[in-house]
């Protein structure tokens, strides 16, 4: 079996030895500094290449390398210029470092470390800033990506950085340390994580500063997530950051920049009556990777099974009279109905029957074609289209997908869900942003259902129209808004505005920003007063986030209009260089001009593979000068870096390695498992591999091309069967109850309902008050059970209960006080009629 982990083909250790990560959180902005230590333990010059993830909205703002006591700080330059300088430096034997962003997906980066001498150390430091996402419980989520899944590449797509991504299993031979320092104007209530942390230490008596460290022994097999809870997190706020006095006059970095965080509050009368109309289209990933487990703890489900349970909840929660459809996609796509159908008992039953039959059996992840098909369908009059997209988010053509969603933003809202470790943040957050919706990530032991139902609540909120932002500033100060215009607002969800402040105040030190919008027939106004005095010790984080926001807008403008291609590109490069942040057209380049060694031949690529780590799920590749080979100019040898590497791999790897690499990079391939591997450790290895392989089914190294190969689908079938038996077909009582509800909102009085309560049908029937019919009694009991036994899962069944209350109200049955009392006695609950909302 293959030796999984960060090793070369000759079983030699790759030079990455340790990773040290320091995180500084200031309110809801984090600055992350990651230092990677490389050691060349080989007897030849070495180059290493690593591909890794970062948060999609991160702004990389510093890159440096320290060799011995000498530190080299990188500069941001035009991408092609930086590549040429790197090639020239390495070909002449100089140490060089290159950091560049993927053109296909802004959450994937590539780091090249060139010409390390035998025994030499190099410490590479990368710093980036990013905003923290607000969660449903008002916590702020910080995520340190650890898993980089292979991006599925549709047929005919060109190569790029993301095509170098692969994945393997096993431990990694480097260490990780992670420390977090939190400071906020609001007291810190608590800090939680999906990983084991040392105790939280408060540095001030008012709990506005604290530190915490990751406990030793983290296995690098999942993202590191932190959830920060502040007091009054959801209150509007503003941060004003001073500029750099030495920056060019009038530039972004010279002037102060303000970041406004808004939390709109909708009028109560609007929120009390959610929409009953709409066209709801659910788009479900059915690629091979959806057959992986959600996590490896007790009670874990496969991703596809959790998604099916979620679809059940969604279908039961839809309002009567709306329209809906369900799509499944992989290498191809399917739909339940030729066009969206009206929601009633018959269509719901048909959809539920097909949901039960859904499997992760459609191959790769091609999301573009189903989206095109959906957008080609005419919208239903007076039924706003709401798109719910579920995927583990591993596609290569991310920007093409986002551009498509953006072109159709006026016809729908898009709610996206990233499932499992390694989901592309660029794809998930990008679809929601461009589609005026909301993004959610389901990782580790997270339950999918509550997050999806929160998004359904957003979808049922009335759309906001005519959003305007007005500034009131002292005389002498003007404002240039750097953010894109606000396109969507949801109750209690943060909206960010970045703006550049120009000029000098003639006296006043207070500003005001006013956001106005129409909600149904009402004009709503939200205001925030803020101090113009700059906040101390922000380290230019706000400037860099503002620059990143502007760069992303210019990149979209460039892709959308070829007529402005050249001007947009030049503005991107200018702003990127000026602010010192990454972009698709620039790269960080650092060269140690004091170093020069003899290169004896063209650098030979040797692919090195690993799964995740705390800073990035590195797919490493090490290079060494090939002794005895004919010398070639290095630049010519590298040429087109990607194409040369591909040729080198094809010529130099033996048949076994060619098979292994080919299977890993086929996307919609049917990967194989050897009989030897299955016998050795079939279920554990297979689940681990499927979890990390994205849309290629798991692949284990073959001992020989002559080994007998079995399609993994046959192995998976037995695994699913085994899991079903081990779980004993146990069903969540809540889902059982929900599955029995009619589309109208009522329940029937029968044995199935009694079984959910742990009763017999006779017990339910004998205690039924004479004045109510069986369906009313059954529906009332269901509500009492939900409020009395499942109140902690209210988010999941809130719409089910709303439909039930509405249905009871339509029956005109009079006072139900006696029924509630009898129901409480029967079910052992203490729920009041007022609590039920009847």
Short mmCIF file of C-alpha atoms in Angstrom, two decimals, residues 16 36 38 47-52 63-64 86 96-101 109-114 124-126 161 164 588 615 618-621 623:
data_model
loop_
_atom_site.label_atom_id
_atom_site.label_comp_id
_atom_site.label_asym_id
_atom_site.label_seq_id
_atom_site.Cartn_x
_atom_site.Cartn_y
_atom_site.Cartn_z
CA UNK A 16 8.47 21.47 5.31
CA UNK A 36 6.50 27.80 7.49
CA UNK A 38 11.69 24.51 5.33
CA UNK A 47 12.81 23.69 -5.06
CA UNK A 48 9.48 23.14 -3.33
CA UNK A 49 6.03 24.06 -4.57
CA UNK A 50 2.91 24.02 -2.39
CA UNK A 51 -0.72 24.65 -3.30
CA UNK A 52 -2.95 25.62 -0.38
CA UNK A 63 5.21 37.72 2.35
CA UNK A 64 8.80 37.33 3.53
CA UNK A 86 11.70 34.14 -10.20
CA UNK A 96 13.84 33.02 -4.68
CA UNK A 97 10.29 32.89 -3.36
CA UNK A 98 7.09 33.41 -5.34
CA UNK A 99 3.49 33.59 -4.01
CA UNK A 100 0.60 33.83 -6.47
CA UNK A 101 -3.18 33.54 -6.47
CA UNK A 109 -2.66 30.03 -3.65
CA UNK A 110 0.67 28.61 -4.82
CA UNK A 111 4.00 29.13 -3.05
CA UNK A 112 7.31 28.40 -4.81
CA UNK A 113 10.50 28.12 -2.73
CA UNK A 114 13.55 27.93 -4.98
CA UNK A 124 8.59 31.75 5.03
CA UNK A 125 5.99 34.07 6.60
CA UNK A 126 2.63 34.88 5.01
CA UNK A 161 -2.96 26.28 -10.22
CA UNK A 164 -2.21 20.79 -9.31
CA UNK A 588 4.67 38.45 -4.29
CA UNK A 615 -2.43 26.94 7.20
CA UNK A 618 -0.71 21.66 0.98
CA UNK A 619 -0.20 19.64 -2.12
CA UNK A 620 3.57 19.82 -2.08
CA UNK A 621 5.98 19.24 -4.92
CA UNK A 623 12.31 19.58 -7.16
#
